[in-house]
Tab-separated table of C-alpha atoms and ligand atoms in Angstrom:
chain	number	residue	atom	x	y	z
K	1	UNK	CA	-72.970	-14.428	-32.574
K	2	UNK	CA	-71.413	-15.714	-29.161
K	3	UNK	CA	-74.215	-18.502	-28.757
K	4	UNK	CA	-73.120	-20.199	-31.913
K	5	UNK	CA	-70.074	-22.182	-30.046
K	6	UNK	CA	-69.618	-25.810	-30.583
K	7	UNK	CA	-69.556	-26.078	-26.739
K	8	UNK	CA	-73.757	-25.089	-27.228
K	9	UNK	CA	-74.439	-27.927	-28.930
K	10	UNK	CA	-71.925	-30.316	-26.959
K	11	UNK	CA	-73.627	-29.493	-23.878
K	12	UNK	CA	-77.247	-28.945	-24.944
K	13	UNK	CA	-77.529	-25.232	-24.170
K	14	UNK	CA	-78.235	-21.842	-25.681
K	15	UNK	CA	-75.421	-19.444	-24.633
K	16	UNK	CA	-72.098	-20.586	-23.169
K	17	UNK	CA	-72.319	-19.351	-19.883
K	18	UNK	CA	-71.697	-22.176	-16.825
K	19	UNK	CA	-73.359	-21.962	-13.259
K	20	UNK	CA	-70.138	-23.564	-11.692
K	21	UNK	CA	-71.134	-26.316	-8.970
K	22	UNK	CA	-71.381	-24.787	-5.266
K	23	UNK	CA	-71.143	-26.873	-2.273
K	24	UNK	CA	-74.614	-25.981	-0.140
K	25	UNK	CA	-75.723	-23.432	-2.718
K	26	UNK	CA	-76.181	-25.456	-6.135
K	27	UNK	CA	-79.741	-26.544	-5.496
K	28	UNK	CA	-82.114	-27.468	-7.792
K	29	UNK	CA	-83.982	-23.804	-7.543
K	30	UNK	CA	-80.412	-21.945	-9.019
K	31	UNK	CA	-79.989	-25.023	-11.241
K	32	UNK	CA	-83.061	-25.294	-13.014
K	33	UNK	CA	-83.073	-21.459	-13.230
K	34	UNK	CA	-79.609	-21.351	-15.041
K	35	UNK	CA	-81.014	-24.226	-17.176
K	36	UNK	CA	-84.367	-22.697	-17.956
K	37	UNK	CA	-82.353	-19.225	-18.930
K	38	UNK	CA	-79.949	-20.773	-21.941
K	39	UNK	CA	-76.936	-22.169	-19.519
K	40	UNK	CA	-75.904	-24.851	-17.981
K	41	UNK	CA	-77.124	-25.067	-13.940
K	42	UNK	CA	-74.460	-27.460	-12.143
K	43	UNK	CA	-75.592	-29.050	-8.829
K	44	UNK	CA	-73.085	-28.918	-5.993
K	45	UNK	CA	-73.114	-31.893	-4.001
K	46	UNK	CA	-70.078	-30.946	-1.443
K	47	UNK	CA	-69.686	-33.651	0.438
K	48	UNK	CA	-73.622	-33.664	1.038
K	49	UNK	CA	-74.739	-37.564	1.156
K	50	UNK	CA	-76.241	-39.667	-1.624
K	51	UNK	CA	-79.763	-39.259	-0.955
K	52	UNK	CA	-79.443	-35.137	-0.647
K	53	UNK	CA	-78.539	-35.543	-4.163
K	54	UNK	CA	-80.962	-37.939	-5.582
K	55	UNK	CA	-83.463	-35.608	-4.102
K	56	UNK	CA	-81.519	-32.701	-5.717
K	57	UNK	CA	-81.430	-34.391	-9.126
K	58	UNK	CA	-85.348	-35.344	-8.848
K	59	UNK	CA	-86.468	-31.722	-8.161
K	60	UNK	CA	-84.631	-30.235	-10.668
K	61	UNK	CA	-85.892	-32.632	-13.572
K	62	UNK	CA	-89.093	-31.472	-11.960
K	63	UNK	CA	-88.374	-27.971	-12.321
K	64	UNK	CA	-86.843	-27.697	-15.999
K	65	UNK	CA	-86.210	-30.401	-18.949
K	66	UNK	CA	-83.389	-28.760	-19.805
K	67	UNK	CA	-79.543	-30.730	-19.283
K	68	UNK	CA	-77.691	-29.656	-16.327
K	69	UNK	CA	-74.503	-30.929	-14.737
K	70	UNK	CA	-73.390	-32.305	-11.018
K	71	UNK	CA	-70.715	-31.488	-9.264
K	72	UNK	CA	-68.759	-34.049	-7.820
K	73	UNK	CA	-65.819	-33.024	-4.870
K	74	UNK	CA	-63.615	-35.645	-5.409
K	75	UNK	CA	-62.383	-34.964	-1.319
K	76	UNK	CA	-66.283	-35.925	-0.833
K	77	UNK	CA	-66.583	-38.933	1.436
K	78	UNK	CA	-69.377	-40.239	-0.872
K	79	UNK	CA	-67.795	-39.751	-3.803
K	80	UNK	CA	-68.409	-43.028	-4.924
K	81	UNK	CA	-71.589	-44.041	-3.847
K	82	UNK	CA	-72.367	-40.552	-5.317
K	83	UNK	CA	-70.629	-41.434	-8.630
K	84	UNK	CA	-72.926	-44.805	-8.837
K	85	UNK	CA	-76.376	-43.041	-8.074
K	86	UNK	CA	-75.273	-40.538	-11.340
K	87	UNK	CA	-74.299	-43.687	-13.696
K	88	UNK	CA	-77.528	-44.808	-12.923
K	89	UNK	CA	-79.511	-42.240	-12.900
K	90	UNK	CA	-78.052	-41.379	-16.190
K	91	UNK	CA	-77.284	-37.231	-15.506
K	92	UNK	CA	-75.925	-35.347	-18.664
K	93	UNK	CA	-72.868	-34.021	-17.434
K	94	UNK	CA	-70.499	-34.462	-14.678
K	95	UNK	CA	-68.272	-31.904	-13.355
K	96	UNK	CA	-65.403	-32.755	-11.216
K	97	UNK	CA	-63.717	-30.251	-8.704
K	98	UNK	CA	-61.095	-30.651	-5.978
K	99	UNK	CA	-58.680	-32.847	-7.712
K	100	UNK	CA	-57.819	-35.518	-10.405
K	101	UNK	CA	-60.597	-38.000	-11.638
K	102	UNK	CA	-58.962	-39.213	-14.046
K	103	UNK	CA	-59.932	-42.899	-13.053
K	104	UNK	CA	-63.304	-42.256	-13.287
K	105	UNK	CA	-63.286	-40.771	-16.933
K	106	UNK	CA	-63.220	-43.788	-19.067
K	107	UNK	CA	-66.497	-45.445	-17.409
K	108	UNK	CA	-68.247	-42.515	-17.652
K	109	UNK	CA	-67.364	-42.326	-21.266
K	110	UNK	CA	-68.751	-45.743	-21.539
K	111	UNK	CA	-72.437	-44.883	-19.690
K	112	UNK	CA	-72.182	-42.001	-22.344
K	113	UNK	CA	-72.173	-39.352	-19.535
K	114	UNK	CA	-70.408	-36.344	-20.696
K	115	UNK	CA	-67.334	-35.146	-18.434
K	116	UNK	CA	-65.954	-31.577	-17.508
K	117	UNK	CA	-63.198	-31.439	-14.676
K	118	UNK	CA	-61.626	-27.942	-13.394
K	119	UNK	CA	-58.174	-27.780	-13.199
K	120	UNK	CA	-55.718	-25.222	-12.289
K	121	UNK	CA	-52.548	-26.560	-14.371
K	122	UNK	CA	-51.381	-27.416	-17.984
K	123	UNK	CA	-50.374	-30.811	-16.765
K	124	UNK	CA	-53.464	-31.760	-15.376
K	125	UNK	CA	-55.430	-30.671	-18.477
K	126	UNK	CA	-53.322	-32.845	-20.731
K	127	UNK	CA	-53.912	-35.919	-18.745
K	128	UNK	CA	-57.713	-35.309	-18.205
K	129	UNK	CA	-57.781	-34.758	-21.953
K	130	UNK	CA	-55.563	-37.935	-22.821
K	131	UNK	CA	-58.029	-39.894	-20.330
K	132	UNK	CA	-61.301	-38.630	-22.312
K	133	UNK	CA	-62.679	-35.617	-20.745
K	134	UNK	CA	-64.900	-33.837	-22.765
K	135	UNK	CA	-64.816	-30.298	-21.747
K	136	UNK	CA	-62.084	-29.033	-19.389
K	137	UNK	CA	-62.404	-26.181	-16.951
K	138	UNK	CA	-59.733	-24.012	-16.655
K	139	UNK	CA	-59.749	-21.954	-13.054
K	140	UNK	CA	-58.441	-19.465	-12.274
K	141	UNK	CA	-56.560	-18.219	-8.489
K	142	UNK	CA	-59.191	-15.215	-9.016
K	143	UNK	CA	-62.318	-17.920	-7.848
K	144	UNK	CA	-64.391	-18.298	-4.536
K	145	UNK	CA	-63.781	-21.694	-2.909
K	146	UNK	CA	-60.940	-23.948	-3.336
K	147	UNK	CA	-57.938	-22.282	-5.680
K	148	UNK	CA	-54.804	-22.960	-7.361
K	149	UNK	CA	-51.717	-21.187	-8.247
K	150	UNK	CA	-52.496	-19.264	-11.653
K	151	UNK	CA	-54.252	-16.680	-12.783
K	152	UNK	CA	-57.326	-17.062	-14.760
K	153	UNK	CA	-55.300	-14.542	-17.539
K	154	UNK	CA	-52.672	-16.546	-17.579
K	155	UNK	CA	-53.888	-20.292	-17.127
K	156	UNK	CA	-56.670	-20.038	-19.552
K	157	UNK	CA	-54.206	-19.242	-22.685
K	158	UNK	CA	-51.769	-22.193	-21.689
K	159	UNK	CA	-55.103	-24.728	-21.069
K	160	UNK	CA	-56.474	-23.486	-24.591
K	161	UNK	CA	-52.876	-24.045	-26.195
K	162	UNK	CA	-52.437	-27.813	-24.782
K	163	UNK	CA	-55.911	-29.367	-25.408
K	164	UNK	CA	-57.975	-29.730	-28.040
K	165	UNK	CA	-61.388	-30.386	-26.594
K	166	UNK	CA	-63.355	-26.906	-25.672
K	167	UNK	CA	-62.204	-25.198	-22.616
K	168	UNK	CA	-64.589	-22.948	-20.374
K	169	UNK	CA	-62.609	-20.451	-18.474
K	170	UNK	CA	-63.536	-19.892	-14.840
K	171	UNK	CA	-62.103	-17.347	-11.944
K	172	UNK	CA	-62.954	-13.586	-11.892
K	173	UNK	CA	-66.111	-13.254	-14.379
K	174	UNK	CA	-69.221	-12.035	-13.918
K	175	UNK	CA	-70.128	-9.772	-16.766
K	176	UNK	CA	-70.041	-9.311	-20.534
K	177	UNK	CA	-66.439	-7.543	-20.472
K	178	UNK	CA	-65.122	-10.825	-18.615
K	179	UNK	CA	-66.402	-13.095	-21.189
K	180	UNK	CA	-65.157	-11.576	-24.565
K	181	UNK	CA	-62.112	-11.708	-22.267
K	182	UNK	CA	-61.935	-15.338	-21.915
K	183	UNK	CA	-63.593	-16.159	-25.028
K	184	UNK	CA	-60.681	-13.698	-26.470
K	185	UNK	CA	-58.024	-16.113	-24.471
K	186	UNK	CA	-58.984	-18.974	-25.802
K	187	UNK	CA	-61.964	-20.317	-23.943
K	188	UNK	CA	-65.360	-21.747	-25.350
K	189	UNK	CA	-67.787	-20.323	-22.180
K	190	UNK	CA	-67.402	-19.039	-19.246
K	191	UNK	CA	-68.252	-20.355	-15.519
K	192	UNK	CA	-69.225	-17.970	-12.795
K	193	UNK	CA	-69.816	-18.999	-9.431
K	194	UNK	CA	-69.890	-15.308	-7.223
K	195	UNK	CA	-72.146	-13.510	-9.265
K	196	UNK	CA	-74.947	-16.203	-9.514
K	197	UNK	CA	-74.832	-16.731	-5.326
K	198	UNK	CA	-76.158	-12.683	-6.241
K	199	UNK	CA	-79.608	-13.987	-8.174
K	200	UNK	CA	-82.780	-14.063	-6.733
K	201	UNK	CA	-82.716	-17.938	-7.176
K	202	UNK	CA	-79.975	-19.047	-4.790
K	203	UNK	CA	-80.558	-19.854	-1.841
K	204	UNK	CA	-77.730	-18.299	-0.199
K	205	UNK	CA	-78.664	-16.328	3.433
K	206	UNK	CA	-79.450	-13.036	1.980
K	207	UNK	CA	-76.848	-11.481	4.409
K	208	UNK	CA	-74.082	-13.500	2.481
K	209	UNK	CA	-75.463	-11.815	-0.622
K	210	UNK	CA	-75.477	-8.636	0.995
K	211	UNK	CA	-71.842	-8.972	2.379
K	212	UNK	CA	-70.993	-10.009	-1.559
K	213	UNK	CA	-72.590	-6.341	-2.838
K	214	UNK	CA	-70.406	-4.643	-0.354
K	215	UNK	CA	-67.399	-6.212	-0.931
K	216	UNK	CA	-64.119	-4.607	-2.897
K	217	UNK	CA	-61.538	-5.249	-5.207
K	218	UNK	CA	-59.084	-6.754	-1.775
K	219	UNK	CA	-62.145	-8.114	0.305
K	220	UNK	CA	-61.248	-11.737	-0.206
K	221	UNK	CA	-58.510	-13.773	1.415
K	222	UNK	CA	-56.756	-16.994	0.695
K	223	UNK	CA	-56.652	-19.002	3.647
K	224	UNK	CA	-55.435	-23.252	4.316
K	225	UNK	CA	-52.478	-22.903	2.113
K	226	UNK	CA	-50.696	-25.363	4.975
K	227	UNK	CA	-53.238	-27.759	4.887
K	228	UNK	CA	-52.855	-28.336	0.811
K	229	UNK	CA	-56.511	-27.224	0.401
K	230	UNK	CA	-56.414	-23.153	-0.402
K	231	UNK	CA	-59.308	-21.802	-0.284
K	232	UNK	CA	-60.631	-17.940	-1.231
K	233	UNK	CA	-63.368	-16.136	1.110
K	234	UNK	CA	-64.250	-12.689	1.516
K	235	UNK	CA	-62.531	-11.740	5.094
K	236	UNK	CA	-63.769	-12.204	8.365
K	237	UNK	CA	-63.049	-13.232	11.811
K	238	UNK	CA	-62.775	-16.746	11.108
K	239	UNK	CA	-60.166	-16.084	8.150
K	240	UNK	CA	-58.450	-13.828	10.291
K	241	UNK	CA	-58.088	-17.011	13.328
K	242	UNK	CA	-57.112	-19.169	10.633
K	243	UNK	CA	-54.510	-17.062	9.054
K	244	UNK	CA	-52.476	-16.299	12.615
K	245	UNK	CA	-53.066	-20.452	13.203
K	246	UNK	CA	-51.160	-21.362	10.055
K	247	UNK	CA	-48.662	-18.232	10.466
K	248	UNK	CA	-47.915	-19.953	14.005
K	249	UNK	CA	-47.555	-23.201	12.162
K	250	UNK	CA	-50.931	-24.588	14.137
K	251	UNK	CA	-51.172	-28.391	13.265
K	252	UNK	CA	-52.984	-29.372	9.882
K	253	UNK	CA	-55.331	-31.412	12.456
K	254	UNK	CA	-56.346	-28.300	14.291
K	255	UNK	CA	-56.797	-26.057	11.639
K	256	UNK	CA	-59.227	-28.890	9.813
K	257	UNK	CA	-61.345	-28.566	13.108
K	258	UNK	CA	-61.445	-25.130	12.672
K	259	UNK	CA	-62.875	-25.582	9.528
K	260	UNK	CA	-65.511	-28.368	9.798
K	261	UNK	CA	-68.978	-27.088	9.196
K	262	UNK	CA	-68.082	-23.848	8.810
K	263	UNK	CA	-69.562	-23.268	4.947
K	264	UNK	CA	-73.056	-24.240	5.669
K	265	UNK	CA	-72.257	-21.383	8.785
K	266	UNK	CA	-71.759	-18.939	6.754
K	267	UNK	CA	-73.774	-19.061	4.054
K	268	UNK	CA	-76.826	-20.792	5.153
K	269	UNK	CA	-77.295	-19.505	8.062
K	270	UNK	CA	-75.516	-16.050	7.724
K	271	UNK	CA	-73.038	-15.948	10.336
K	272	UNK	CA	-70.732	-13.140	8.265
K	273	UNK	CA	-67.690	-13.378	11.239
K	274	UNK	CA	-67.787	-17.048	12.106
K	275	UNK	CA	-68.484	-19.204	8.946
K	276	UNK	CA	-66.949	-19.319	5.889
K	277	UNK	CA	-68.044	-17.132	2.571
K	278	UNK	CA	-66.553	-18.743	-0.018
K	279	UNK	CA	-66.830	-15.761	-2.870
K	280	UNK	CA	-64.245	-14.870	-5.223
K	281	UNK	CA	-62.266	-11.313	-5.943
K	282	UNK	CA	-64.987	-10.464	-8.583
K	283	UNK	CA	-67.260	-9.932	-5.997
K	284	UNK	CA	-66.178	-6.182	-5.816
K	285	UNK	CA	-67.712	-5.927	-9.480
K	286	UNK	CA	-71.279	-7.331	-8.335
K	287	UNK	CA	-73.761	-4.497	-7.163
K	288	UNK	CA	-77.263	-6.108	-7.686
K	289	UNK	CA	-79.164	-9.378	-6.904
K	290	UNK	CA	-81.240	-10.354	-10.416
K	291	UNK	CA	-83.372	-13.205	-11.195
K	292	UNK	CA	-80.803	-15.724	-13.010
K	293	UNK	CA	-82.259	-14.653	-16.867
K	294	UNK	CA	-81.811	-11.625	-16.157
K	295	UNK	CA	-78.049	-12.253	-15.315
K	296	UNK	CA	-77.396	-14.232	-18.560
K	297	UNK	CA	-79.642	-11.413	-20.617
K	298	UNK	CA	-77.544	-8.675	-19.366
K	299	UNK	CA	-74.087	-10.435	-19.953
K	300	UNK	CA	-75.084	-12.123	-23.533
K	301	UNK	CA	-75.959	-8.122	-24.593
K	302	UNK	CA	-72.816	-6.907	-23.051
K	303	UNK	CA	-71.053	-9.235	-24.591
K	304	UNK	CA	-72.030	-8.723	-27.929
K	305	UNK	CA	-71.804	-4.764	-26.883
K	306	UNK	CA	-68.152	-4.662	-26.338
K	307	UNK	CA	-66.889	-6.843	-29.161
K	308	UNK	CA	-68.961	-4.125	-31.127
K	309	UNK	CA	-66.658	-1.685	-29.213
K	310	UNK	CA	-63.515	-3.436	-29.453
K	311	UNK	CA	-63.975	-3.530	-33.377
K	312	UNK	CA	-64.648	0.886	-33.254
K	313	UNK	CA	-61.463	1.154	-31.805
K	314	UNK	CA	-59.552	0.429	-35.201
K	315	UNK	CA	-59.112	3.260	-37.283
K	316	UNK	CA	-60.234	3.431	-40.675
E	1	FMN	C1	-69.654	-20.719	-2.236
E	1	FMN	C2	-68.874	-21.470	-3.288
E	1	FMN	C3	-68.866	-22.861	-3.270
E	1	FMN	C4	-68.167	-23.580	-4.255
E	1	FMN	N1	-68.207	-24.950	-4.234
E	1	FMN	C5	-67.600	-25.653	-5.238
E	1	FMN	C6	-67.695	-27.079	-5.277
E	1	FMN	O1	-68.345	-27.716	-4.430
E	1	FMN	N2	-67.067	-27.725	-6.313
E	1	FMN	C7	-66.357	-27.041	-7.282
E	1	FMN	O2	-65.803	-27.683	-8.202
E	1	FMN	N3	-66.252	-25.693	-7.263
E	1	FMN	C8	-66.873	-24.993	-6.276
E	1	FMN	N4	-66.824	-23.612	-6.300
E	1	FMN	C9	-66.212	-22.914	-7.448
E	1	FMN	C10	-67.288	-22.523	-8.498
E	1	FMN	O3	-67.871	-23.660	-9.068
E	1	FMN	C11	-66.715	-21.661	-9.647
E	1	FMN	O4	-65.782	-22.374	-10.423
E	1	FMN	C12	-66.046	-20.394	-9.122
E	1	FMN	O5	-66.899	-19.754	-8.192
E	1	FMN	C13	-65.735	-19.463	-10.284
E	1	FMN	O6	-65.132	-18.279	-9.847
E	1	FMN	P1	-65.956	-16.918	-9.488
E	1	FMN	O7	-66.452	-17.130	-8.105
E	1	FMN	O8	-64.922	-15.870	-9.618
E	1	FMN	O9	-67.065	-16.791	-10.499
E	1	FMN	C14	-67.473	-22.883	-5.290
E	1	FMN	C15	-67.476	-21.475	-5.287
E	1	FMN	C16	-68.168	-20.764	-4.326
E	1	FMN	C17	-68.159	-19.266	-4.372
C-alpha cells in the first residue's frame, strides 16, 4: 500500500503526496484543502511580509487541524523576521526553497520544528542532511518557478543514493504514473506544484489555469539564467523580452526591473502576455481543474493501478 511510508508518519499525513510551497498561490484555502485530503498543504510566503503570513498561518489552523508546512524563500527580504514568527508560532514543518539554509537547521531542530529544504544537487543534499534536515526535496529542472541543472530522473536517484533521511521527489509529476516513477527512483512522496494551481481551491486567476490546460509538452521556457536565478514559465511576451535582454547581454540590474512584480501579474491578476506564469513542463499532461481530494483520490488509485500493471507485465 503506497500510504504506508515512513515519511506518513514523519510528517503527520495519510498519503505521501506534497502541495509544494507557491509564492502568491499557497494560501490557506489550497493549504488546508491539501491537508484536509491526506497530504501535506505548504504555505508559500514569497517574499510576502510577516504579517501576510501570520494571517496565512491563522486561517489555515482555522480551516483544518491537520499539519501543514511553510515555505520559506530564503532570497525573501523577511526571511528572518519570517523565520522568528514560525519558531514562535510553533508550525510543524518548514520548507526551504531558493537556496542553502543550512544555518538555520540546527535551531529549528532545537524548537522541534521539523525541516524539508529542496535542492537541486548531491552536494547540497549531503550538507543539509549532515546539518539535520529531516526530509530533503529533491527538484527537478522539469518544475515551474525557480530551477536547477538536473533532471528530476536523474537527480532523484543520486539524492536517494547520498542521504539517508526520506527524500520526496519534485519536478514533472502530476499523476499516478509520475509517482510509482519517483517512488520507483528512490523517493518517499512526491511534490507537485503545476497540477494543484489546476484545483478548484487555488486561488490562481482562472485564466492562468486556463492557459495551464492548454499548454504542451514545449510550452514552458527557462528564462534569468544570467541573473543566477533560472526560472521556468509557460511562454509569453514577457519571457520572450527577457530572453532577447539576456541574449543581448542586458545588465543583471535591468533585467531584475523587468522582473519585479511581475508573478502576482500574472497569476493574480491574469495578465497571460505581461506577467509571469510560473508552471512547469508537466503542465502539457494537466487537462482538468478538480477540487484538491479529488486530485489526491485520482493519483493514490492510479498509483496503485499501474504498479498492478507493472507487475502483469512479467511473464509467468
Ligand atoms: C507558481 C509557482 C510558484 C512557486 N513558488 C515557490 C516558492 O515560493 N518556493 C519554493 O520553494 N518553490 C516554489 N515553487 C515550486 C513548487 O513548490 C514545486 O516544487 C514545483 O512546482 C514542482 O514542480 P511541478 O510544477 O512540475 O509540479 C513554485 C512553483 C510554481 C509553479
Amino acid at each position: 500500500m503506497l500510504n504506508k511510508f515512513g515519511i506518513c508518519d514523519l510528517l503527520g499525513i495519510e498519503y505521501p503526496i506534497i502541495q509544494g510551497g507557491m509564492a502568491w498561490l499557497g494560501t490557506a484555502e489550497l493549504v488546508s484543502a491539501v491537508s484536509n485530503a491526506g497530504g501535506l498543504g505548504t504555505i508559500g510566503s514569497g517574499d510576502a511580509p510577516t504579517e501576510w503570513l501570520r494571517q496565512q498561518i491563522r486561517e489555515t489552523r482555522e480551516r483544518t487541524d491537520r499539519p501543514f508546512a511553510v515555505n520559506l524563500m530564503m532570497m525573501s527580504p523577511y526571511l528572518a523576521e519570517n523565520l522568528n514568527l514560525l519558531i514562535e508560532d510553533k508550525v510543524d514543518i518548514i520548507a526551504f526553497g531558493g537556496g542553502n539554509p543550512g544555518q538555520y537547521l540546527a535551531a529549528l531542530k532545537e524548537s522541534g520544528i521539523k525541516t524539508m529544504p529542496v535542492v537541486s544537487s548531491v552536494a547540497l543534499a549531503r550538507r543539509l542532511e549532515r546539518l539535520g534536515a529531516d526530509v530533503i526535496i529533491a527538484e527537478g529542472q522539469e518544475s515551474g518557478g525557480h530551477v536547477g541543472e538536473t533532471s528530476t530522473m536523474a537527480l532523484v536517484p543520486q539524492v536517494a543514493e547520498a542521504v539517508k533521511v526520506p527524500v520526496i521527489a519534485a519536478g514533472g509529476i502530476a499523476d499516478g504514473r509520475g509517482m510509482v516513477a519517483a517512488l520507483a527512483l528512490g523517493a518517499q512522496g512526491v511534490q507537485m506544484g503545476t497540477r494543484f494551481i489546476c484545483s478548484e481551491e487555488c486561488v490562481a486567476h482562472p485564466r492562468f489555469k486556463q492557459q495551464i490546460l492548454e499548454a504542451g509538452d514545449r510550452s514552458t521556457v527557462v528564462t534569468g539564467v544570467s541573473t543566477g536565478h533560472p526560472v521556468r514559465c509557460l511562454q509569453n511576451k514577457l519571457t520572450y523580452r527577457f530572453t532577447e535582454l539576456e541574449k543581448a547581454g542586458a545588465p543583471i540590474g535591468e533585467l531584475e526591473e523587468l522582473g519585479r512584480g511581475r508573478l502576482s501579474l500574472g497569476v493574480m491578476q491574469g495578465d497571460l502576455e505581461q506577467g509571469s506564469l510560473m508552471a512547469g513542463q508537466i503542465a502539457g499532461l494537466i487537462k482538468d481543474i478538480k477540487p484538491v481530494k479529488t486530485i489526491i483520490r485520482d493519483i493514490m488509485a492510479e498509483a496503485e493501478q499501474v504498479m498492478a500493471s507493472i507487475n502483469g507485465y512479467r511473464k509467468g
